[in-house]
mmCIF file of C-alpha atoms in Angstrom:
data_model
loop_
_atom_site.group_PDB
_atom_site.id
_atom_site.type_symbol
_atom_site.label_atom_id
_atom_site.label_comp_id
_atom_site.label_asym_id
_atom_site.label_seq_id
_atom_site.Cartn_x
_atom_site.Cartn_y
_atom_site.Cartn_z
ATOM 1 C CA UNK Y 230 49.350 -4.535 26.473
ATOM 2 C CA UNK Y 231 46.505 -3.418 28.757
ATOM 3 C CA UNK Y 232 43.235 -4.886 27.593
ATOM 4 C CA UNK Y 233 41.111 -1.908 28.604
ATOM 5 C CA UNK Y 234 39.685 -3.524 31.717
ATOM 6 C CA UNK Y 235 40.337 -1.720 34.981
ATOM 7 C CA UNK Y 236 41.411 -3.886 37.891
ATOM 8 C CA UNK Y 237 39.038 -2.121 40.251
ATOM 9 C CA UNK Y 238 36.001 0.063 39.776
ATOM 10 C CA UNK Y 239 36.279 3.026 42.131
ATOM 11 C CA UNK Y 240 33.363 4.230 44.181
ATOM 12 C CA UNK Y 241 33.748 7.776 42.852
ATOM 13 C CA UNK Y 242 30.212 8.384 41.634
ATOM 14 C CA UNK Y 243 31.442 8.716 38.032
ATOM 15 C CA UNK Y 244 29.849 6.922 35.133
ATOM 16 C CA UNK Y 245 31.972 4.611 32.993
ATOM 17 C CA UNK Y 246 31.820 7.236 30.266
ATOM 18 C CA UNK Y 247 33.101 9.953 32.605
ATOM 19 C CA UNK Y 248 35.963 7.735 33.690
ATOM 20 C CA UNK Y 249 36.675 6.845 30.108
ATOM 21 C CA UNK Y 250 36.873 10.445 28.986
ATOM 22 C CA UNK Y 251 38.876 11.852 31.877
ATOM 23 C CA UNK Y 252 41.706 13.924 30.424
ATOM 24 C CA UNK Y 253 45.071 12.276 30.940
ATOM 25 C CA UNK Y 254 48.191 13.763 32.516
ATOM 26 C CA UNK Y 255 51.075 11.479 31.590
ATOM 27 C CA UNK Y 256 54.722 11.757 32.626
ATOM 28 C CA UNK Y 257 57.562 9.914 30.892
ATOM 29 C CA UNK Y 258 60.648 10.091 33.055
ATOM 30 C CA UNK Y 259 63.781 8.124 33.939
ATOM 31 C CA UNK Y 260 67.290 7.938 32.454
ATOM 32 C CA UNK Y 261 66.449 5.671 29.494
ATOM 33 C CA UNK Y 262 65.619 6.368 25.881
ATOM 34 C CA UNK Y 263 62.085 6.574 24.552
ATOM 35 C CA UNK Y 264 60.557 9.244 26.795
ATOM 36 C CA UNK Y 265 59.976 11.784 24.038
ATOM 37 C CA UNK Y 266 59.665 9.131 21.355
ATOM 38 C CA UNK Y 267 56.791 7.465 23.202
ATOM 39 C CA UNK Y 268 55.156 10.872 23.734
ATOM 40 C CA UNK Y 269 55.296 11.527 19.989
ATOM 41 C CA UNK Y 270 53.943 8.022 19.385
ATOM 42 C CA UNK Y 271 50.986 8.891 21.617
ATOM 43 C CA UNK Y 272 50.541 12.138 19.704
ATOM 44 C CA UNK Y 273 50.437 10.124 16.493
ATOM 45 C CA UNK Y 274 47.528 8.097 17.824
ATOM 46 C CA UNK Y 275 45.758 11.259 19.021
ATOM 47 C CA UNK Y 276 46.358 12.911 15.617
ATOM 48 C CA UNK Y 277 44.747 9.936 13.944
ATOM 49 C CA UNK Y 278 41.604 10.531 16.035
ATOM 50 C CA UNK Y 279 41.459 14.102 14.782
ATOM 51 C CA UNK Y 280 42.751 15.637 18.020
ATOM 52 C CA UNK Y 281 44.294 19.109 17.888
ATOM 53 C CA UNK Y 282 47.987 18.533 18.710
ATOM 54 C CA UNK Y 283 50.431 21.076 20.156
ATOM 55 C CA UNK Y 284 54.051 20.231 20.891
ATOM 56 C CA UNK Y 285 56.215 22.531 23.025
ATOM 57 C CA UNK Y 286 59.866 21.570 23.138
ATOM 58 C CA UNK Y 287 61.818 22.983 26.046
ATOM 59 C CA UNK Y 288 65.172 22.339 24.411
ATOM 60 C CA UNK Y 289 67.951 24.759 23.675
ATOM 61 C CA UNK Y 290 69.207 23.121 20.531
ATOM 62 C CA UNK Y 291 67.152 22.519 17.425
ATOM 63 C CA UNK Y 292 69.448 19.676 16.379
ATOM 64 C CA UNK Y 293 67.542 16.827 17.998
ATOM 65 C CA UNK Y 294 64.101 15.497 17.172
ATOM 66 C CA UNK Y 295 63.983 17.263 13.830
ATOM 67 C CA UNK Y 296 62.717 13.974 12.378
ATOM 68 C CA UNK Y 297 59.604 13.974 14.517
ATOM 69 C CA UNK Y 298 59.045 17.661 13.911
ATOM 70 C CA UNK Y 299 59.279 17.210 10.179
ATOM 71 C CA UNK Y 300 56.994 14.145 10.196
ATOM 72 C CA UNK Y 301 54.399 15.936 12.335
ATOM 73 C CA UNK Y 302 54.500 18.974 10.062
ATOM 74 C CA UNK Y 303 53.626 16.603 7.204
ATOM 75 C CA UNK Y 304 50.789 15.153 9.292
ATOM 76 C CA UNK Y 305 49.572 18.694 10.018
ATOM 77 C CA UNK Y 306 49.590 19.412 6.271
ATOM 78 C CA UNK Y 307 47.580 16.227 5.684
ATOM 79 C CA UNK Y 308 44.972 17.659 8.027
ATOM 80 C CA UNK Y 309 45.004 21.166 6.568
ATOM 81 C CA UNK Y 310 44.937 20.076 2.934
ATOM 82 C CA UNK Y 311 43.014 16.810 3.010
ATOM 83 C CA UNK Y 312 41.078 16.811 6.286
ATOM 84 C CA UNK Y 313 42.889 13.689 7.511
ATOM 85 C CA UNK Y 314 43.767 13.469 11.228
ATOM 86 C CA UNK Y 315 44.019 16.571 13.395
ATOM 87 C CA UNK Y 316 45.823 19.914 13.167
ATOM 88 C CA UNK Y 317 49.415 20.085 14.451
ATOM 89 C CA UNK Y 318 51.408 22.931 15.975
ATOM 90 C CA UNK Y 319 55.063 22.458 16.838
ATOM 91 C CA UNK Y 320 56.799 25.066 18.960
ATOM 92 C CA UNK Y 321 60.328 24.969 20.222
ATOM 93 C CA UNK Y 322 62.165 27.105 22.659
ATOM 94 C CA UNK Y 323 65.349 27.054 20.606
ATOM 95 C CA UNK Y 324 66.481 30.655 20.327
ATOM 96 C CA UNK Y 325 63.068 32.019 21.270
ATOM 97 C CA UNK Y 326 59.487 30.790 20.781
ATOM 98 C CA UNK Y 327 57.757 31.381 17.467
ATOM 99 C CA UNK Y 328 55.020 33.567 18.993
ATOM 100 C CA UNK Y 329 57.420 36.063 20.588
ATOM 101 C CA UNK Y 330 59.723 38.611 19.003
ATOM 102 C CA UNK Y 331 62.394 38.072 21.610
ATOM 103 C CA UNK Y 332 65.512 36.424 20.355
ATOM 104 C CA UNK Y 333 67.331 33.846 22.434
ATOM 105 C CA UNK Y 334 70.564 35.780 22.373
ATOM 106 C CA UNK Y 335 68.874 38.713 24.093
ATOM 107 C CA UNK Y 336 67.150 36.803 26.879
ATOM 108 C CA UNK Y 337 68.207 34.087 29.231
ATOM 109 C CA UNK Y 338 66.965 30.534 28.960
ATOM 110 C CA UNK Y 339 65.090 30.715 32.268
ATOM 111 C CA UNK Y 340 63.030 33.642 31.018
ATOM 112 C CA UNK Y 341 62.375 31.934 27.691
ATOM 113 C CA UNK Y 342 61.243 28.780 29.494
ATOM 114 C CA UNK Y 343 58.914 30.853 31.705
ATOM 115 C CA UNK Y 344 57.484 32.566 28.591
ATOM 116 C CA UNK Y 345 56.787 29.099 27.173
ATOM 117 C CA UNK Y 346 54.950 27.969 30.264
ATOM 118 C CA UNK Y 347 52.961 31.249 30.444
ATOM 119 C CA UNK Y 348 51.772 30.675 26.870
ATOM 120 C CA UNK Y 349 50.881 27.038 27.579
ATOM 121 C CA UNK Y 350 48.885 27.965 30.664
ATOM 122 C CA UNK Y 351 46.976 30.611 28.658
ATOM 123 C CA UNK Y 352 46.157 27.997 26.035
ATOM 124 C CA UNK Y 353 45.082 25.494 28.675
ATOM 125 C CA UNK Y 354 42.763 28.127 30.163
ATOM 126 C CA UNK Y 355 41.316 28.723 26.674
ATOM 127 C CA UNK Y 356 41.134 24.957 25.958
ATOM 128 C CA UNK Y 357 42.942 25.588 22.707
ATOM 129 C CA UNK Y 358 44.259 22.082 22.051
ATOM 130 C CA UNK Y 359 43.273 18.480 22.724
ATOM 131 C CA UNK Y 360 46.720 16.973 23.167
ATOM 132 C CA UNK Y 361 49.797 18.782 24.501
ATOM 133 C CA UNK Y 362 53.320 17.409 24.485
ATOM 134 C CA UNK Y 363 55.572 19.364 26.878
ATOM 135 C CA UNK Y 364 58.840 17.845 25.763
ATOM 136 C CA UNK Y 365 61.823 18.034 28.153
ATOM 137 C CA UNK Y 366 59.662 20.142 30.436
ATOM 138 C CA UNK Y 367 60.998 18.528 33.615
ATOM 139 C CA UNK Y 368 64.298 20.402 33.238
ATOM 140 C CA UNK Y 369 63.001 23.975 33.812
ATOM 141 C CA UNK Y 370 61.027 22.520 36.731
ATOM 142 C CA UNK Y 371 64.091 20.800 38.139
ATOM 143 C CA UNK Y 372 66.224 23.917 37.777
ATOM 144 C CA UNK Y 373 63.609 26.018 39.577
ATOM 145 C CA UNK Y 374 62.880 28.231 36.570
ATOM 146 C CA UNK Y 375 59.195 27.340 36.648
ATOM 147 C CA UNK Y 376 57.178 26.581 39.797
ATOM 148 C CA UNK Y 377 56.164 22.910 39.972
ATOM 149 C CA UNK Y 378 53.379 23.918 42.315
ATOM 150 C CA UNK Y 379 51.913 26.332 39.761
ATOM 151 C CA UNK Y 380 52.192 23.757 36.974
ATOM 152 C CA UNK Y 381 50.378 21.137 39.035
ATOM 153 C CA UNK Y 382 47.688 23.671 39.920
ATOM 154 C CA UNK Y 383 47.117 24.828 36.335
ATOM 155 C CA UNK Y 384 47.059 21.246 35.048
ATOM 156 C CA UNK Y 385 44.852 20.084 37.905
ATOM 157 C CA UNK Y 386 42.287 22.764 37.161
ATOM 158 C CA UNK Y 387 42.311 22.414 33.394
ATOM 159 C CA UNK Y 388 38.893 22.226 31.793
ATOM 160 C CA UNK Y 389 37.557 20.244 28.883
ATOM 161 C CA UNK Y 390 39.244 17.105 27.683
ATOM 162 C CA UNK Y 391 42.836 18.304 27.301
ATOM 163 C CA UNK Y 392 45.463 15.561 27.464
ATOM 164 C CA UNK Y 393 48.986 16.507 28.529
ATOM 165 C CA UNK Y 394 52.182 14.470 28.250
ATOM 166 C CA UNK Y 395 55.323 15.729 29.976
ATOM 167 C CA UNK Y 396 58.748 14.238 29.287
ATOM 168 C CA UNK Y 397 62.211 14.497 30.810
ATOM 169 C CA UNK Y 398 64.440 12.998 33.472
ATOM 170 C CA UNK Y 399 63.974 13.567 37.190
ATOM 171 C CA UNK Y 400 60.292 14.488 37.165
ATOM 172 C CA UNK Y 401 59.528 16.251 40.475
ATOM 173 C CA UNK Y 402 57.610 14.184 43.028
ATOM 174 C CA UNK Y 403 54.737 16.675 43.127
ATOM 175 C CA UNK Y 404 54.234 16.267 39.391
ATOM 176 C CA UNK Y 405 54.378 12.474 39.642
ATOM 177 C CA UNK Y 406 51.721 12.566 42.339
ATOM 178 C CA UNK Y 407 49.471 14.719 40.181
ATOM 179 C CA UNK Y 408 49.888 12.541 37.062
ATOM 180 C CA UNK Y 409 47.536 9.753 36.001
ATOM 181 C CA UNK Y 410 50.105 7.754 34.054
ATOM 182 C CA UNK Y 411 53.791 7.708 34.955
ATOM 183 C CA UNK Y 412 56.278 5.568 33.074
ATOM 184 C CA UNK Y 413 59.946 5.372 33.898
ATOM 185 C CA UNK Y 414 62.277 4.538 31.051
ATOM 186 C CA UNK Y 415 65.370 2.745 32.313
ATOM 187 C CA UNK Y 416 68.479 2.247 30.276
ATOM 188 C CA UNK Y 417 69.499 -1.374 30.217
ATOM 189 C CA UNK Y 418 72.006 -1.032 27.412
ATOM 190 C CA UNK Y 419 72.861 1.843 25.094
ATOM 191 C CA UNK Y 420 74.961 1.724 21.917
ATOM 192 C CA UNK Y 421 76.829 4.913 22.853
ATOM 193 C CA UNK Y 422 78.239 3.024 25.834
ATOM 194 C CA UNK Y 423 79.931 0.788 23.278
ATOM 195 C CA UNK Y 424 81.382 3.822 21.534
ATOM 196 C CA UNK Y 425 78.804 3.949 18.761
ATOM 197 C CA UNK Y 426 77.666 7.315 17.496
ATOM 198 C CA UNK Y 427 74.247 8.722 16.733
ATOM 199 C CA UNK Y 428 73.004 8.065 13.213
ATOM 200 C CA UNK Y 429 70.523 9.260 10.620
ATOM 201 C CA UNK Y 430 67.046 7.800 10.909
ATOM 202 C CA UNK Y 431 67.729 6.621 14.449
ATOM 203 C CA UNK Y 432 68.806 9.618 16.503
ATOM 204 C CA UNK Y 433 67.479 12.263 14.120
ATOM 205 C CA UNK H 203 68.829 13.481 25.776
ATOM 206 C CA UNK H 204 72.077 11.981 24.463
ATOM 207 C CA UNK H 205 74.150 14.602 22.725
ATOM 208 C CA UNK H 206 75.640 12.243 20.165
ATOM 209 C CA UNK H 207 79.003 11.949 21.874
ATOM 210 C CA UNK H 208 80.103 8.470 22.868
ATOM 211 C CA UNK H 209 81.627 8.157 26.324
ATOM 212 C CA UNK H 210 84.443 5.992 25.053
ATOM 213 C CA UNK H 211 85.923 5.351 21.640
ATOM 214 C CA UNK H 212 86.465 1.627 21.246
ATOM 215 C CA UNK H 213 89.645 0.217 19.810
ATOM 216 C CA UNK H 214 87.708 -1.807 17.244
ATOM 217 C CA UNK H 215 89.456 -0.691 14.087
ATOM 218 C CA UNK H 216 86.227 0.859 12.775
ATOM 219 C CA UNK H 217 86.032 4.343 11.378
ATOM 220 C CA UNK H 218 83.660 6.846 12.964
ATOM 221 C CA UNK H 219 81.454 6.491 9.897
ATOM 222 C CA UNK H 220 81.292 2.703 10.253
ATOM 223 C CA UNK H 221 80.379 3.048 13.901
ATOM 224 C CA UNK H 222 77.806 5.677 13.010
ATOM 225 C CA UNK H 223 76.107 3.529 10.392
ATOM 226 C CA UNK H 224 76.032 0.243 12.272
ATOM 227 C CA UNK H 225 72.513 -1.166 12.021
ATOM 228 C CA UNK H 226 70.698 -1.042 15.323
ATOM 229 C CA UNK H 227 68.944 -3.856 17.151
ATOM 230 C CA UNK H 228 66.753 -2.268 19.813
ATOM 231 C CA UNK H 229 64.577 -3.980 22.414
ATOM 232 C CA UNK H 230 61.822 -2.221 24.373
ATOM 233 C CA UNK H 231 60.779 -4.389 27.265
ATOM 234 C CA UNK H 232 59.436 -4.170 30.826
ATOM 235 C CA UNK H 233 55.947 -3.989 32.304
ATOM 236 C CA UNK H 234 55.310 -0.289 31.629
ATOM 237 C CA UNK H 235 53.547 1.533 28.833
ATOM 238 C CA UNK H 236 55.352 3.036 25.875
ATOM 239 C CA UNK H 237 57.225 0.033 24.486
ATOM 240 C CA UNK H 238 55.351 -0.111 21.193
ATOM 241 C CA UNK H 239 54.598 3.588 21.208
ATOM 242 C CA UNK H 240 58.294 4.446 21.411
ATOM 243 C CA UNK H 241 59.027 1.923 18.630
ATOM 244 C CA UNK H 242 56.474 3.642 16.396
ATOM 245 C CA UNK H 243 57.977 7.010 17.370
ATOM 246 C CA UNK H 244 61.362 5.700 16.179
ATOM 247 C CA UNK H 245 59.730 4.480 12.970
ATOM 248 C CA UNK H 246 58.322 7.977 12.457
ATOM 249 C CA UNK H 247 61.819 9.424 12.577
ATOM 250 C CA UNK H 248 63.118 6.725 10.229
ATOM 251 C CA UNK H 249 60.197 7.356 7.851
ATOM 252 C CA UNK H 250 61.102 11.023 7.783
ATOM 253 C CA UNK H 251 64.603 10.074 6.579
ATOM 254 C CA UNK H 252 63.085 8.127 3.705
ATOM 255 C CA UNK H 253 63.715 4.703 5.238
ATOM 256 C CA UNK H 254 61.624 1.764 4.040
ATOM 257 C CA UNK H 255 59.491 0.810 7.064
ATOM 258 C CA UNK H 256 57.916 -2.576 7.781
ATOM 259 C CA UNK H 257 55.840 -3.244 10.876
ATOM 260 C CA UNK H 258 54.955 -6.789 11.931
ATOM 261 C CA UNK H 259 52.509 -7.015 14.794
ATOM 262 C CA UNK H 260 52.471 -10.307 16.650
ATOM 263 C CA UNK H 261 49.104 -9.637 18.249
ATOM 264 C CA UNK H 262 45.974 -11.703 18.119
ATOM 265 C CA UNK H 263 43.508 -8.865 18.283
ATOM 266 C CA UNK H 264 43.303 -6.040 15.788
ATOM 267 C CA UNK H 265 41.641 -3.802 18.371
ATOM 268 C CA UNK H 266 44.773 -2.150 19.717
ATOM 269 C CA UNK H 267 47.170 0.206 17.971
ATOM 270 C CA UNK H 268 44.781 0.869 15.108
ATOM 271 C CA UNK H 269 45.635 4.551 15.554
ATOM 272 C CA UNK H 270 49.283 4.021 14.753
ATOM 273 C CA UNK H 271 48.451 1.716 11.886
ATOM 274 C CA UNK H 272 46.097 4.235 10.371
ATOM 275 C CA UNK H 273 48.577 7.114 10.827
ATOM 276 C CA UNK H 274 51.391 5.080 9.265
ATOM 277 C CA UNK H 275 49.189 4.107 6.339
ATOM 278 C CA UNK H 276 48.679 7.839 5.749
ATOM 279 C CA UNK H 277 52.434 8.369 5.941
ATOM 280 C CA UNK H 278 52.932 5.531 3.454
ATOM 281 C CA UNK H 279 50.467 7.214 1.095
ATOM 282 C CA UNK H 280 52.387 10.479 1.468
ATOM 283 C CA UNK H 281 55.426 8.614 0.228
ATOM 284 C CA UNK H 282 53.663 6.817 -2.615
ATOM 285 C CA UNK H 283 51.762 9.846 -3.875
ATOM 286 C CA UNK H 284 54.069 12.746 -3.060
ATOM 287 C CA UNK H 285 57.504 11.233 -2.548
ATOM 288 C CA UNK H 286 57.658 12.456 1.062
ATOM 289 C CA UNK H 287 59.314 10.188 3.654
ATOM 290 C CA UNK H 288 59.702 6.461 3.064
ATOM 291 C CA UNK H 289 57.386 3.599 2.051
ATOM 292 C CA UNK H 290 55.430 1.852 4.802
ATOM 293 C CA UNK H 291 54.168 -1.715 5.107
ATOM 294 C CA UNK H 292 52.053 -2.754 8.074
ATOM 295 C CA UNK H 293 51.405 -6.444 8.674
ATOM 296 C CA UNK H 294 49.555 -7.979 11.564
ATOM 297 C CA UNK H 295 49.130 -11.510 12.656
ATOM 298 C CA UNK H 296 45.488 -10.999 13.591
ATOM 299 C CA UNK H 297 43.587 -13.820 11.979
ATOM 300 C CA UNK H 298 46.398 -14.608 9.545
ATOM 301 C CA UNK H 299 49.115 -12.532 7.860
ATOM 302 C CA UNK H 300 48.242 -10.571 4.734
ATOM 303 C CA UNK H 301 50.702 -12.490 2.537
ATOM 304 C CA UNK H 302 49.265 -15.915 3.326
ATOM 305 C CA UNK H 303 45.950 -17.471 2.402
ATOM 306 C CA UNK H 304 45.663 -19.287 5.691
ATOM 307 C CA UNK H 305 42.971 -17.986 7.979
ATOM 308 C CA UNK H 306 43.493 -17.722 11.701
ATOM 309 C CA UNK H 307 40.535 -19.913 12.481
ATOM 310 C CA UNK H 308 42.115 -22.790 10.583
ATOM 311 C CA UNK H 309 45.591 -22.625 12.101
ATOM 312 C CA UNK H 310 46.913 -22.224 15.594
ATOM 313 C CA UNK H 311 48.556 -19.048 16.808
ATOM 314 C CA UNK H 312 51.939 -20.711 17.249
ATOM 315 C CA UNK H 313 52.015 -21.701 13.594
ATOM 316 C CA UNK H 314 50.879 -18.248 12.496
ATOM 317 C CA UNK H 315 53.607 -16.650 14.617
ATOM 318 C CA UNK H 316 56.201 -19.001 13.081
ATOM 319 C CA UNK H 317 54.958 -18.098 9.586
ATOM 320 C CA UNK H 318 55.459 -14.444 10.497
ATOM 321 C CA UNK H 319 59.010 -14.988 11.639
ATOM 322 C CA UNK H 320 59.814 -17.115 8.548
ATOM 323 C CA UNK H 321 58.670 -14.249 6.327
ATOM 324 C CA UNK H 322 60.659 -11.698 8.336
ATOM 325 C CA UNK H 323 63.821 -13.779 8.134
ATOM 326 C CA UNK H 324 63.388 -14.123 4.353
ATOM 327 C CA UNK H 325 63.032 -10.364 4.063
ATOM 328 C CA UNK H 326 66.065 -9.783 6.266
ATOM 329 C CA UNK H 327 68.094 -12.118 4.024
ATOM 330 C CA UNK H 328 66.901 -10.130 0.990
ATOM 331 C CA UNK H 329 67.529 -6.789 2.759
ATOM 332 C CA UNK H 330 64.006 -5.746 1.817
ATOM 333 C CA UNK H 331 63.464 -2.996 4.392
ATOM 334 C CA UNK H 332 65.514 -0.419 6.291
ATOM 335 C CA UNK H 333 63.548 -0.366 9.520
ATOM 336 C CA UNK H 334 61.608 -3.274 11.005
ATOM 337 C CA UNK H 335 59.272 -3.077 13.987
ATOM 338 C CA UNK H 336 58.569 -6.546 15.418
ATOM 339 C CA UNK H 337 55.797 -5.510 17.760
ATOM 340 C CA UNK H 338 54.966 -7.808 20.698
ATOM 341 C CA UNK H 339 57.489 -10.259 19.282
ATOM 342 C CA UNK H 340 58.810 -11.255 22.725
ATOM 343 C CA UNK H 341 55.635 -13.262 23.427
ATOM 344 C CA UNK H 342 56.087 -16.008 20.791
ATOM 345 C CA UNK H 343 59.711 -16.179 21.947
ATOM 346 C CA UNK H 344 58.691 -16.443 25.595
ATOM 347 C CA UNK H 345 56.111 -19.123 24.836
ATOM 348 C CA UNK H 346 58.661 -21.177 22.919
ATOM 349 C CA UNK H 347 56.836 -20.886 19.596
ATOM 350 C CA UNK H 348 59.867 -19.374 17.902
ATOM 351 C CA UNK H 349 63.488 -20.204 18.747
ATOM 352 C CA UNK H 350 65.262 -17.267 20.412
ATOM 353 C CA UNK H 351 68.551 -18.765 19.312
ATOM 354 C CA UNK H 352 67.489 -18.708 15.660
ATOM 355 C CA UNK H 353 66.203 -15.148 15.932
ATOM 356 C CA UNK H 354 69.474 -13.946 17.458
ATOM 357 C CA UNK H 355 71.431 -15.771 14.747
ATOM 358 C CA UNK H 356 69.371 -14.357 11.864
ATOM 359 C CA UNK H 357 69.514 -10.844 13.306
ATOM 360 C CA UNK H 358 73.208 -11.123 14.134
ATOM 361 C CA UNK H 359 74.046 -12.130 10.555
ATOM 362 C CA UNK H 360 71.801 -9.593 8.827
ATOM 363 C CA UNK H 361 73.441 -7.657 6.043
ATOM 364 C CA UNK H 362 73.164 -4.076 4.909
ATOM 365 C CA UNK H 363 71.905 -1.375 7.206
ATOM 366 C CA UNK H 364 68.684 -2.922 8.473
ATOM 367 C CA UNK H 365 67.459 -1.563 11.812
ATOM 368 C CA UNK H 366 65.243 -3.766 13.952
ATOM 369 C CA UNK H 367 63.152 -2.812 16.984
ATOM 370 C CA UNK H 368 61.530 -5.566 19.046
ATOM 371 C CA UNK H 369 58.903 -4.835 21.684
ATOM 372 C CA UNK H 370 57.170 -6.792 24.433
ATOM 373 C CA UNK H 371 57.472 -7.788 28.058
ATOM 374 C CA UNK H 372 59.968 -10.317 29.355
ATOM 375 C CA UNK H 373 62.487 -10.136 26.531
ATOM 376 C CA UNK H 374 64.653 -13.285 26.707
ATOM 377 C CA UNK H 375 68.159 -12.776 28.094
ATOM 378 C CA UNK H 376 69.790 -14.059 24.899
ATOM 379 C CA UNK H 377 67.976 -11.370 22.904
ATOM 380 C CA UNK H 378 68.953 -8.661 25.401
ATOM 381 C CA UNK H 379 72.565 -9.713 25.128
ATOM 382 C CA UNK H 380 72.423 -9.511 21.335
ATOM 383 C CA UNK H 381 70.756 -6.082 21.279
ATOM 384 C CA UNK H 382 72.538 -2.742 20.968
ATOM 385 C CA UNK H 383 69.891 -0.676 22.726
ATOM 386 C CA UNK H 384 67.681 -2.068 25.478
ATOM 387 C CA UNK H 385 65.180 0.091 27.314
ATOM 388 C CA UNK H 386 62.968 -1.138 30.101
ATOM 389 C CA UNK H 387 59.673 0.653 30.566
ATOM 390 C CA UNK H 388 58.549 0.504 34.186
ATOM 391 C CA UNK H 389 55.075 1.340 35.315
ATOM 392 C CA UNK H 390 55.169 3.897 38.080
ATOM 393 C CA UNK H 391 51.469 4.713 37.974
ATOM 394 C CA UNK H 392 48.732 3.699 35.572
ATOM 395 C CA UNK H 393 45.227 5.192 35.296
ATOM 396 C CA UNK H 394 43.619 1.745 35.022
ATOM 397 C CA UNK H 395 44.838 1.061 38.551
ATOM 398 C CA UNK H 396 42.557 3.906 39.607
ATOM 399 C CA UNK H 397 39.647 2.287 37.771
ATOM 400 C CA UNK H 398 39.853 4.474 34.703
ATOM 401 C CA UNK H 399 39.124 2.944 31.339
ATOM 402 C CA UNK H 400 40.896 3.155 28.019
ATOM 403 C CA UNK H 401 39.829 6.064 25.833
ATOM 404 C CA UNK H 402 39.819 7.264 22.254
ATOM 405 C CA UNK H 403 42.961 9.047 21.138
ATOM 406 C CA UNK H 404 44.902 7.670 24.093
ATOM 407 C CA UNK H 405 44.639 3.899 24.024
ATOM 408 C CA UNK H 406 43.571 3.605 20.398
#
């Protein structure tokens, strides 16, 4: 519940407005629930301000998070048809990204993940979107498929006012150092520990 | 990224379906960001499944989270006008709840908070909604305005398949023990520490 007042005012030569409008790099990490969910909640707020939203899901299976995808597609339609909120694009790695003709069965996941990052870094260079969610993006970083150093460089040099939220466990230290906002979600208690199963409207 | 498989299957005599459909009591606590945001992200998923959503914000000021409120009001309209998703109600304590004629200036916050909880417990008894967000509800509990014991009892005895998510710092131990899912959000790094201010599309 931050009240919008910084604890200290840095001697960085920036005006309040410049500090206010600095594009945010946020990382949601840790073993608990809510990393992606909070990122989509942030995207909801950004959508409401008319921001151009792009979600890139670095997940193999399309089974999870279909609820958010479906809700955001409806929000995107609200923008396109009624001018409410901002436009929404939702891309997932699944069996190959929507913009490529490659099929997942023909390529390996590492290559598909690298294709995803290459596309994102092109879009960042073009300042295509206002708010990017790179969902589960820490995994290809962790597995060495994508260079953390390159990601930090591209994000560090991004122009305009492009906000980026990255989710996933075990965020690399270099990424954490580069981020403005880092939240760790810790599991205190989880219903699956008690043998309960995922359910409609909660897990999907 | 839970894959829907419980680690253990309890010897509780319940069928898989019963365990799957058990109503969830979730608590998002801790000093980090994302507690409310993740709750609204969960509500988005529930909305997409057609669940009846009710948000109760136990906050004094209406300045924060207007983005989510506005986005959810649009989602509620999508339901009412086009039958997409579920219905949405959004109540905030602010200067008095929408269902009461009392104005905040005439009553104290403790009484207003108690009125809010009384209404919620009536609705829970009537099984009015499928998914409740009690946003910042830990504060009136922490300050002793509302009895934690009563809350745990009402929630523990709730009928039907009513999911409840409670957010706020310093969730009382008795509530944590009663919850199915508890996530603690820990601040690793926050831009306001570096003197940056809240900004449009991010903080509101």
